Amino acid sequence: GNSVTQMEGPVTLSEEAFLTINCTYTATGYPSLFWYVQYPGEGLQLLLKATKADDKGSNKGFEATYRKETTSFHLEKGSVQVSDSAVYFCALTTGGFKTIFGAGTRLFVKA
Amino acid sequence: DAGVIQSPRHEVTEMGQEVTLRCKPISGHNSLFWYRQTMMRGLELLIYFNNNVPIDDSGMPEDRFSAKMPNASFSTLKIQPSEPRDSAVYFCASSTITGGVGNEQFFGPGTRLTVL
């Protein structure tokens, strides 16, 4: 079946550090891939997405590239801020209604 | 443009009481999802609807849980009777389905349920 695996957290970084959160997936067909972010006390919101192989999604300084050969969609940011502290979810959709979410990775950024 | 609206935002009730959570999806969206989030179990999909019809309710934990979508602009999730282990944040999300593939989901702010 379809699944998403992302690195366990929490991830703790100092401000301006480089961020990578790993995400790999298993899916039949050609999934669309997403990163969602959840700030404290809020619902999930879309951060970025990619719909086909080699596409790069980007938003707010975050980016992720759809790698079909390694079935990966790692999230990166060159310089994190305290305001980036949140939980990040990798997700996919294929033919059908459901979105499959990873377990989430909590990021803490220290000033 | 209003996003997904959920009510109430917080609910505290006693064990055995009936609880009803409400959701208004984004206008024009044809799919609606109910999730539960806890520290222990993470984000769980309970049930989802397409064009007001329940498609998959295999995530509903027990018969105490039921969900309805009487029209395109309203859905309810009911727990009767409630138990302390139902304490969680419940999210509603809506989306559109294009070409048979799900697009991004838009989440509401959630209802934090505490069952004493």
PDB file of N, CA and C in Angstrom, chain A residues 12-99:
ATOM      1  N   THR A  12      16.184  19.956  16.675  1.00  0.00           N
ATOM      2  CA  THR A  12      16.475  21.216  17.356  1.00  0.00           C
ATOM      3  C   THR A  12      17.644  21.897  16.660  1.00  0.00           C
ATOM      4  N   LEU A  13      17.433  23.127  16.222  1.00  0.00           N
ATOM      5  CA  LEU A  13      18.454  23.876  15.507  1.00  0.00           C
ATOM      6  C   LEU A  13      18.582  25.282  16.087  1.00  0.00           C
ATOM      7  N   SER A  14      19.711  25.878  15.869  1.00  0.00           N
ATOM      8  CA  SER A  14      19.892  27.291  16.192  1.00  0.00           C
ATOM      9  C   SER A  14      19.450  28.140  15.012  1.00  0.00           C
ATOM     10  N   GLU A  15      19.041  29.343  15.304  1.00  0.00           N
ATOM     11  CA  GLU A  15      18.611  30.259  14.235  1.00  0.00           C
ATOM     12  C   GLU A  15      19.721  30.384  13.186  1.00  0.00           C
ATOM     13  N   GLU A  16      19.298  30.450  11.925  1.00  0.00           N
ATOM     14  CA  GLU A  16      20.167  30.567  10.749  1.00  0.00           C
ATOM     15  C   GLU A  16      20.844  29.263  10.360  1.00  0.00           C
ATOM     16  N   ALA A  17      20.582  28.181  11.043  1.00  0.00           N
ATOM     17  CA  ALA A  17      21.134  26.882  10.645  1.00  0.00           C
ATOM     18  C   ALA A  17      20.409  26.353   9.425  1.00  0.00           C
ATOM     19  N   PHE A  18      21.035  25.358   8.771  1.00  0.00           N
ATOM     20  CA  PHE A  18      20.445  24.696   7.607  1.00  0.00           C
ATOM     21  C   PHE A  18      19.553  23.553   8.072  1.00  0.00           C
ATOM     22  N   LEU A  19      18.396  23.444   7.424  1.00  0.00           N
ATOM     23  CA  LEU A  19      17.426  22.417   7.799  1.00  0.00           C
ATOM     24  C   LEU A  19      17.249  21.399   6.690  1.00  0.00           C
ATOM     25  N   THR A  20      17.250  20.129   7.077  1.00  0.00           N
ATOM     26  CA  THR A  20      16.800  19.052   6.198  1.00  0.00           C
ATOM     27  C   THR A  20      15.894  18.143   7.006  1.00  0.00           C
ATOM     28  N   ILE A  21      14.720  17.872   6.473  1.00  0.00           N
ATOM     29  CA  ILE A  21      13.834  16.847   7.038  1.00  0.00           C
ATOM     30  C   ILE A  21      13.612  15.821   5.934  1.00  0.00           C
ATOM     31  N   ASN A  22      14.032  14.592   6.211  1.00  0.00           N
ATOM     32  CA  ASN A  22      13.947  13.547   5.202  1.00  0.00           C
ATOM     33  C   ASN A  22      12.550  12.958   5.090  1.00  0.00           C
ATOM     34  N   CYS A  23      12.154  12.652   3.871  1.00  0.00           N
ATOM     35  CA  CYS A  23      10.871  12.015   3.602  1.00  0.00           C
ATOM     36  C   CYS A  23      11.044  11.041   2.439  1.00  0.00           C
ATOM     37  N   THR A  24      10.626   9.817   2.633  1.00  0.00           N
ATOM     38  CA  THR A  24      10.576   8.845   1.542  1.00  0.00           C
ATOM     39  C   THR A  24       9.168   8.277   1.458  1.00  0.00           C
ATOM     40  N   TYR A  25       8.830   7.760   0.294  1.00  0.00           N
ATOM     41  CA  TYR A  25       7.463   7.295   0.102  1.00  0.00           C
ATOM     42  C   TYR A  25       7.440   5.969  -0.644  1.00  0.00           C
ATOM     43  N   THR A  26       6.334   5.288  -0.510  1.00  0.00           N
ATOM     44  CA  THR A  26       6.010   4.096  -1.292  1.00  0.00           C
ATOM     45  C   THR A  26       4.644   4.336  -1.899  1.00  0.00           C
ATOM     46  N   ALA A  27       4.552   4.194  -3.205  1.00  0.00           N
ATOM     47  CA  ALA A  27       3.265   4.454  -3.853  1.00  0.00           C
ATOM     48  C   ALA A  27       3.195   3.739  -5.184  1.00  0.00           C
ATOM     49  N   THR A  28       1.987   3.341  -5.538  1.00  0.00           N
ATOM     50  CA  THR A  28       1.745   2.832  -6.881  1.00  0.00           C
ATOM     51  C   THR A  28       1.393   4.010  -7.770  1.00  0.00           C
ATOM     52  N   GLY A  29       1.747   3.921  -9.016  1.00  0.00           N
ATOM     53  CA  GLY A  29       1.437   5.003  -9.933  1.00  0.00           C
ATOM     54  C   GLY A  29       2.340   6.209  -9.736  1.00  0.00           C
ATOM     55  N   TYR A  30       1.774   7.382  -9.986  1.00  0.00           N
ATOM     56  CA  TYR A  30       2.557   8.616  -9.964  1.00  0.00           C
ATOM     57  C   TYR A  30       1.929   9.589  -8.968  1.00  0.00           C
ATOM     58  N   PRO A  31       2.396   9.553  -7.727  1.00  0.00           N
ATOM     59  CA  PRO A  31       1.754  10.390  -6.704  1.00  0.00           C
ATOM     60  C   PRO A  31       2.098  11.855  -6.857  1.00  0.00           C
ATOM     61  N   SER A  32       1.262  12.694  -6.286  1.00  0.00           N
ATOM     62  CA  SER A  32       1.609  14.078  -5.996  1.00  0.00           C
ATOM     63  C   SER A  32       2.135  14.117  -4.564  1.00  0.00           C
ATOM     64  N   LEU A  33       3.127  14.962  -4.334  1.00  0.00           N
ATOM     65  CA  LEU A  33       3.794  15.016  -3.026  1.00  0.00           C
ATOM     66  C   LEU A  33       3.633  16.392  -2.407  1.00  0.00           C
ATOM     67  N   PHE A  34       3.496  16.414  -1.091  1.00  0.00           N
ATOM     68  CA  PHE A  34       3.199  17.643  -0.369  1.00  0.00           C
ATOM     69  C   PHE A  34       4.035  17.725   0.923  1.00  0.00           C
ATOM     70  N   TRP A  35       4.294  18.943   1.344  1.00  0.00           N
ATOM     71  CA  TRP A  35       4.701  19.217   2.710  1.00  0.00           C
ATOM     72  C   TRP A  35       3.676  20.167   3.318  1.00  0.00           C
ATOM     73  N   TYR A  36       3.177  19.753   4.485  1.00  0.00           N
ATOM     74  CA  TYR A  36       2.272  20.581   5.267  1.00  0.00           C
ATOM     75  C   TYR A  36       3.004  21.017   6.536  1.00  0.00           C
ATOM     76  N   VAL A  37       2.582  22.159   7.082  1.00  0.00           N
ATOM     77  CA  VAL A  37       3.154  22.649   8.335  1.00  0.00           C
ATOM     78  C   VAL A  37       2.018  22.927   9.319  1.00  0.00           C
ATOM     79  N   GLN A  38       2.257  22.597  10.573  1.00  0.00           N
ATOM     80  CA  GLN A  38       1.272  22.855  11.623  1.00  0.00           C
ATOM     81  C   GLN A  38       1.924  23.688  12.713  1.00  0.00           C
ATOM     82  N   TYR A  39       1.490  24.929  12.843  1.00  0.00           N
ATOM     83  CA  TYR A  39       1.951  25.797  13.923  1.00  0.00           C
ATOM     84  C   TYR A  39       1.136  25.515  15.183  1.00  0.00           C
ATOM     85  N   PRO A  40       1.685  25.806  16.340  1.00  0.00           N
ATOM     86  CA  PRO A  40       0.986  25.482  17.602  1.00  0.00           C
ATOM     87  C   PRO A  40      -0.439  26.026  17.641  1.00  0.00           C
ATOM     88  N   GLY A  41      -1.358  25.156  17.991  1.00  0.00           N
ATOM     89  CA  GLY A  41      -2.756  25.557  18.151  1.00  0.00           C
ATOM     90  C   GLY A  41      -3.520  25.739  16.856  1.00  0.00           C
ATOM     91  N   GLU A  42      -2.927  25.344  15.735  1.00  0.00           N
ATOM     92  CA  GLU A  42      -3.584  25.538  14.439  1.00  0.00           C
ATOM     93  C   GLU A  42      -3.732  24.214  13.692  1.00  0.00           C
ATOM     94  N   GLY A  43      -4.516  24.259  12.611  1.00  0.00           N
ATOM     95  CA  GLY A  43      -4.598  23.109  11.721  1.00  0.00           C
ATOM     96  C   GLY A  43      -3.419  23.075  10.763  1.00  0.00           C
ATOM     97  N   LEU A  44      -3.306  21.985  10.023  1.00  0.00           N
ATOM     98  CA  LEU A  44      -2.249  21.869   9.022  1.00  0.00           C
ATOM     99  C   LEU A  44      -2.530  22.830   7.880  1.00  0.00           C
ATOM    100  N   GLN A  45      -1.462  23.321   7.264  1.00  0.00           N
ATOM    101  CA  GLN A  45      -1.599  24.151   6.074  1.00  0.00           C
ATOM    102  C   GLN A  45      -0.521  23.752   5.079  1.00  0.00           C
ATOM    103  N   LEU A  46      -0.869  23.860   3.816  1.00  0.00           N
ATOM    104  CA  LEU A  46       0.069  23.466   2.781  1.00  0.00           C
ATOM    105  C   LEU A  46       1.275  24.388   2.768  1.00  0.00           C
ATOM    106  N   LEU A  47       2.470  23.796   2.736  1.00  0.00           N
ATOM    107  CA  LEU A  47       3.698  24.571   2.629  1.00  0.00           C
ATOM    108  C   LEU A  47       4.183  24.593   1.172  1.00  0.00           C
ATOM    109  N   LEU A  48       4.246  23.413   0.553  1.00  0.00           N
ATOM    110  CA  LEU A  48       4.642  23.333  -0.844  1.00  0.00           C
ATOM    111  C   LEU A  48       4.218  21.990  -1.411  1.00  0.00           C
ATOM    112  N   LYS A  49       4.267  21.884  -2.746  1.00  0.00           N
ATOM    113  CA  LYS A  49       3.885  20.626  -3.363  1.00  0.00           C
ATOM    114  C   LYS A  49       4.625  20.438  -4.680  1.00  0.00           C
ATOM    115  N   ALA A  50       4.642  19.190  -5.156  1.00  0.00           N
ATOM    116  CA  ALA A  50       5.206  18.859  -6.463  1.00  0.00           C
ATOM    117  C   ALA A  50       4.368  17.737  -7.049  1.00  0.00           C
ATOM    118  N   THR A  51       4.038  17.839  -8.310  1.00  0.00           N
ATOM    119  CA  THR A  51       3.096  16.891  -8.893  1.00  0.00           C
ATOM    120  C   THR A  51       3.734  15.901  -9.864  1.00  0.00           C
ATOM    121  N   LYS A  52       4.991  16.089 -10.240  1.00  0.00           N
ATOM    122  CA  LYS A  52       5.632  15.113 -11.103  1.00  0.00           C
ATOM    123  C   LYS A  52       7.125  15.075 -10.837  1.00  0.00           C
ATOM    124  N   ALA A  53       7.746  13.991 -11.324  1.00  0.00           N
ATOM    125  CA  ALA A  53       9.166  13.758 -11.073  1.00  0.00           C
ATOM    126  C   ALA A  53      10.015  14.945 -11.514  1.00  0.00           C
ATOM    127  N   ASP A  54      10.999  15.287 -10.665  1.00  0.00           N
ATOM    128  CA  ASP A  54      11.976  16.355 -10.885  1.00  0.00           C
ATOM    129  C   ASP A  54      11.401  17.753 -10.644  1.00  0.00           C
ATOM    130  N   ASP A  55      10.123  17.848 -10.339  1.00  0.00           N
ATOM    131  CA  ASP A  55       9.554  19.140  -9.966  1.00  0.00           C
ATOM    132  C   ASP A  55      10.148  19.576  -8.634  1.00  0.00           C
ATOM    133  N   LYS A  56      10.331  20.864  -8.480  1.00  0.00           N
ATOM    134  CA  LYS A  56      10.751  21.426  -7.200  1.00  0.00           C
ATOM    135  C   LYS A  56       9.637  22.323  -6.700  1.00  0.00           C
ATOM    136  N   GLY A  57       9.157  22.035  -5.493  1.00  0.00           N
ATOM    137  CA  GLY A  57       8.208  22.915  -4.840  1.00  0.00           C
ATOM    138  C   GLY A  57       8.964  23.860  -3.927  1.00  0.00           C
ATOM    139  N   SER A  58       8.482  25.107  -3.814  1.00  0.00           N
ATOM    140  CA  SER A  58       9.153  26.064  -2.940  1.00  0.00           C
ATOM    141  C   SER A  58       8.165  27.068  -2.393  1.00  0.00           C
ATOM    142  N   ASN A  59       8.447  27.539  -1.182  1.00  0.00           N
ATOM    143  CA  ASN A  59       7.591  28.521  -0.527  1.00  0.00           C
ATOM    144  C   ASN A  59       8.272  28.976   0.751  1.00  0.00           C
ATOM    145  N   LYS A  60       8.273  30.270   1.018  1.00  0.00           N
ATOM    146  CA  LYS A  60       8.794  30.850   2.261  1.00  0.00           C
ATOM    147  C   LYS A  60      10.229  30.420   2.545  1.00  0.00           C
ATOM    148  N   GLY A  61      11.017  30.207   1.530  1.00  0.00           N
ATOM    149  CA  GLY A  61      12.408  29.797   1.702  1.00  0.00           C
ATOM    150  C   GLY A  61      12.600  28.294   1.824  1.00  0.00           C
ATOM    151  N   PHE A  62      11.515  27.543   1.932  1.00  0.00           N
ATOM    152  CA  PHE A  62      11.579  26.080   1.960  1.00  0.00           C
ATOM    153  C   PHE A  62      11.515  25.558   0.534  1.00  0.00           C
ATOM    154  N   GLU A  63      12.177  24.426   0.314  1.00  0.00           N
ATOM    155  CA  GLU A  63      12.047  23.779  -0.981  1.00  0.00           C
ATOM    156  C   GLU A  63      12.204  22.269  -0.831  1.00  0.00           C
ATOM    157  N   ALA A  64      11.641  21.555  -1.811  1.00  0.00           N
ATOM    158  CA  ALA A  64      11.740  20.096  -1.849  1.00  0.00           C
ATOM    159  C   ALA A  64      11.636  19.657  -3.294  1.00  0.00           C
ATOM    160  N   THR A  65      12.430  18.657  -3.675  1.00  0.00           N
ATOM    161  CA  THR A  65      12.455  18.165  -5.048  1.00  0.00           C
ATOM    162  C   THR A  65      11.930  16.739  -5.095  1.00  0.00           C
ATOM    163  N   TYR A  66      11.031  16.492  -6.011  1.00  0.00           N
ATOM    164  CA  TYR A  66      10.408  15.182  -6.224  1.00  0.00           C
ATOM    165  C   TYR A  66      11.425  14.287  -6.924  1.00  0.00           C
ATOM    166  N   ARG A  67      11.964  13.303  -6.200  1.00  0.00           N
ATOM    167  CA  ARG A  67      12.975  12.392  -6.754  1.00  0.00           C
ATOM    168  C   ARG A  67      12.364  11.007  -6.917  1.00  0.00           C
ATOM    169  N   LYS A  68      12.011  10.669  -8.142  1.00  0.00           N
ATOM    170  CA  LYS A  68      11.362   9.375  -8.378  1.00  0.00           C
ATOM    171  C   LYS A  68      12.353   8.234  -8.209  1.00  0.00           C
ATOM    172  N   GLU A  69      13.603   8.448  -8.589  1.00  0.00           N
ATOM    173  CA  GLU A  69      14.573   7.356  -8.550  1.00  0.00           C
ATOM    174  C   GLU A  69      14.893   6.925  -7.124  1.00  0.00           C
ATOM    175  N   THR A  70      14.786   7.866  -6.170  1.00  0.00           N
ATOM    176  CA  THR A  70      15.038   7.528  -4.769  1.00  0.00           C
ATOM    177  C   THR A  70      13.760   7.571  -3.937  1.00  0.00           C
ATOM    178  N   THR A  71      12.641   7.755  -4.592  1.00  0.00           N
ATOM    179  CA  THR A  71      11.317   7.890  -3.930  1.00  0.00           C
ATOM    180  C   THR A  71      11.426   8.785  -2.703  1.00  0.00           C
ATOM    181  N   SER A  72      11.940   9.980  -2.910  1.00  0.00           N
ATOM    182  CA  SER A  72      12.153  10.900  -1.794  1.00  0.00           C
ATOM    183  C   SER A  72      11.614  12.292  -2.105  1.00  0.00           C
ATOM    184  N   PHE A  73      11.384  13.053  -1.047  1.00  0.00           N
ATOM    185  CA  PHE A  73      10.880  14.426  -1.171  1.00  0.00           C
ATOM    186  C   PHE A  73      11.349  15.176   0.072  1.00  0.00           C
ATOM    187  N   HIS A  74      12.646  15.338   0.205  1.00  0.00           N
ATOM    188  CA  HIS A  74      13.234  15.928   1.405  1.00  0.00           C
ATOM    189  C   HIS A  74      12.992  17.438   1.464  1.00  0.00           C
ATOM    190  N   LEU A  75      12.670  17.922   2.645  1.00  0.00           N
ATOM    191  CA  LEU A  75      12.409  19.349   2.841  1.00  0.00           C
ATOM    192  C   LEU A  75      13.699  20.038   3.296  1.00  0.00           C
ATOM    193  N   GLU A  76      14.002  21.195   2.692  1.00  0.00           N
ATOM    194  CA  GLU A  76      15.215  21.926   3.034  1.00  0.00           C
ATOM    195  C   GLU A  76      14.923  23.413   3.177  1.00  0.00           C
ATOM    196  N   LYS A  77      15.726  24.052   4.043  1.00  0.00           N
ATOM    197  CA  LYS A  77      15.711  25.509   4.131  1.00  0.00           C
ATOM    198  C   LYS A  77      17.117  25.946   4.528  1.00  0.00           C
ATOM    199  N   GLY A  78      17.589  26.965   3.871  1.00  0.00           N
ATOM    200  CA  GLY A  78      18.976  27.373   4.054  1.00  0.00           C
ATOM    201  C   GLY A  78      19.263  28.055   5.387  1.00  0.00           C
ATOM    202  N   SER A  79      18.280  28.739   5.949  1.00  0.00           N
ATOM    203  CA  SER A  79      18.513  29.508   7.173  1.00  0.00           C
ATOM    204  C   SER A  79      17.195  29.592   7.937  1.00  0.00           C
ATOM    205  N   VAL A  80      17.082  28.797   8.997  1.00  0.00           N
ATOM    206  CA  VAL A  80      15.801  28.745   9.710  1.00  0.00           C
ATOM    207  C   VAL A  80      15.683  29.899  10.698  1.00  0.00           C
ATOM    208  N   GLN A  81      14.445  30.240  10.994  1.00  0.00           N
ATOM    209  CA  GLN A  81      14.134  31.286  11.961  1.00  0.00           C
ATOM    210  C   GLN A  81      13.323  30.695  13.104  1.00  0.00           C
ATOM    211  N   VAL A  82      13.280  31.409  14.217  1.00  0.00           N
ATOM    212  CA  VAL A  82      12.498  30.943  15.366  1.00  0.00           C
ATOM    213  C   VAL A  82      11.052  30.709  14.966  1.00  0.00           C
ATOM    214  N   SER A  83      10.554  31.545  14.071  1.00  0.00           N
ATOM    215  CA  SER A  83       9.165  31.443  13.632  1.00  0.00           C
ATOM    216  C   SER A  83       8.884  30.195  12.799  1.00  0.00           C
ATOM    217  N   ASP A  84       9.920  29.461  12.402  1.00  0.00           N
ATOM    218  CA  ASP A  84       9.733  28.201  11.668  1.00  0.00           C
ATOM    219  C   ASP A  84       9.456  27.029  12.601  1.00  0.00           C
ATOM    220  N   SER A  85       9.531  27.250  13.897  1.00  0.00           N
ATOM    221  CA  SER A  85       9.244  26.184  14.859  1.00  0.00           C
ATOM    222  C   SER A  85       7.808  25.710  14.664  1.00  0.00           C
ATOM    223  N   ALA A  86       7.650  24.429  14.380  1.00  0.00           N
ATOM    224  CA  ALA A  86       6.351  23.871  14.028  1.00  0.00           C
ATOM    225  C   ALA A  86       6.520  22.370  13.833  1.00  0.00           C
ATOM    226  N   VAL A  87       5.413  21.713  13.460  1.00  0.00           N
ATOM    227  CA  VAL A  87       5.476  20.305  13.068  1.00  0.00           C
ATOM    228  C   VAL A  87       5.280  20.226  11.552  1.00  0.00           C
ATOM    229  N   TYR A  88       6.130  19.474  10.889  1.00  0.00           N
ATOM    230  CA  TYR A  88       6.111  19.364   9.434  1.00  0.00           C
ATOM    231  C   TYR A  88       5.695  17.951   9.029  1.00  0.00           C
ATOM    232  N   PHE A  89       4.728  17.875   8.105  1.00  0.00           N
ATOM    233  CA  PHE A  89       4.189  16.603   7.650  1.00  0.00           C
ATOM    234  C   PHE A  89       4.457  16.445   6.155  1.00  0.00           C
ATOM    235  N   CYS A  90       5.049  15.326   5.796  1.00  0.00           N
ATOM    236  CA  CYS A  90       5.167  14.937   4.400  1.00  0.00           C
ATOM    237  C   CYS A  90       3.919  14.138   4.030  1.00  0.00           C
ATOM    238  N   ALA A  91       3.441  14.271   2.795  1.00  0.00           N
ATOM    239  CA  ALA A  91       2.194  13.604   2.427  1.00  0.00           C
ATOM    240  C   ALA A  91       2.174  13.307   0.932  1.00  0.00           C
ATOM    241  N   LEU A  92       1.313  12.374   0.541  1.00  0.00           N
ATOM    242  CA  LEU A  92       1.138  12.078  -0.878  1.00  0.00           C
ATOM    243  C   LEU A  92      -0.319  11.781  -1.189  1.00  0.00           C
ATOM    244  N   THR A  93      -0.675  12.005  -2.444  1.00  0.00           N
ATOM    245  CA  THR A  93      -1.951  11.541  -2.967  1.00  0.00           C
ATOM    246  C   THR A  93      -1.674  10.806  -4.269  1.00  0.00           C
ATOM    247  N   THR A  94      -2.504   9.784  -4.516  1.00  0.00           N
ATOM    248  CA  THR A  94      -2.463   9.088  -5.796  1.00  0.00           C
ATOM    249  C   THR A  94      -3.882   9.098  -6.345  1.00  0.00           C
ATOM    250  N   GLY A  95      -4.183   8.241  -7.276  1.00  0.00           N
ATOM    251  CA  GLY A  95      -5.547   8.163  -7.754  1.00  0.00           C
ATOM    252  C   GLY A  95      -6.465   7.809  -6.597  1.00  0.00           C
ATOM    253  N   GLY A  96      -7.435   8.661  -6.319  1.00  0.00           N
ATOM    254  CA  GLY A  96      -8.294   8.422  -5.176  1.00  0.00           C
ATOM    255  C   GLY A  96      -8.460   9.672  -4.346  1.00  0.00           C
ATOM    256  N   PHE A  97      -9.162   9.563  -3.272  1.00  0.00           N
ATOM    257  CA  PHE A  97      -9.525  10.730  -2.497  1.00  0.00           C
ATOM    258  C   PHE A  97      -8.563  11.033  -1.351  1.00  0.00           C
ATOM    259  N   LYS A  98      -7.931   9.985  -0.847  1.00  0.00           N
ATOM    260  CA  LYS A  98      -7.201  10.146   0.398  1.00  0.00           C
ATOM    261  C   LYS A  98      -5.845  10.784   0.199  1.00  0.00           C
ATOM    262  N   THR A  99      -5.417  11.507   1.232  1.00  0.00           N
ATOM    263  CA  THR A  99      -4.033  11.942   1.355  1.00  0.00           C
ATOM    264  C   THR A  99      -3.391  11.099   2.443  1.00  0.00           C
TER     265      THR A  99
END
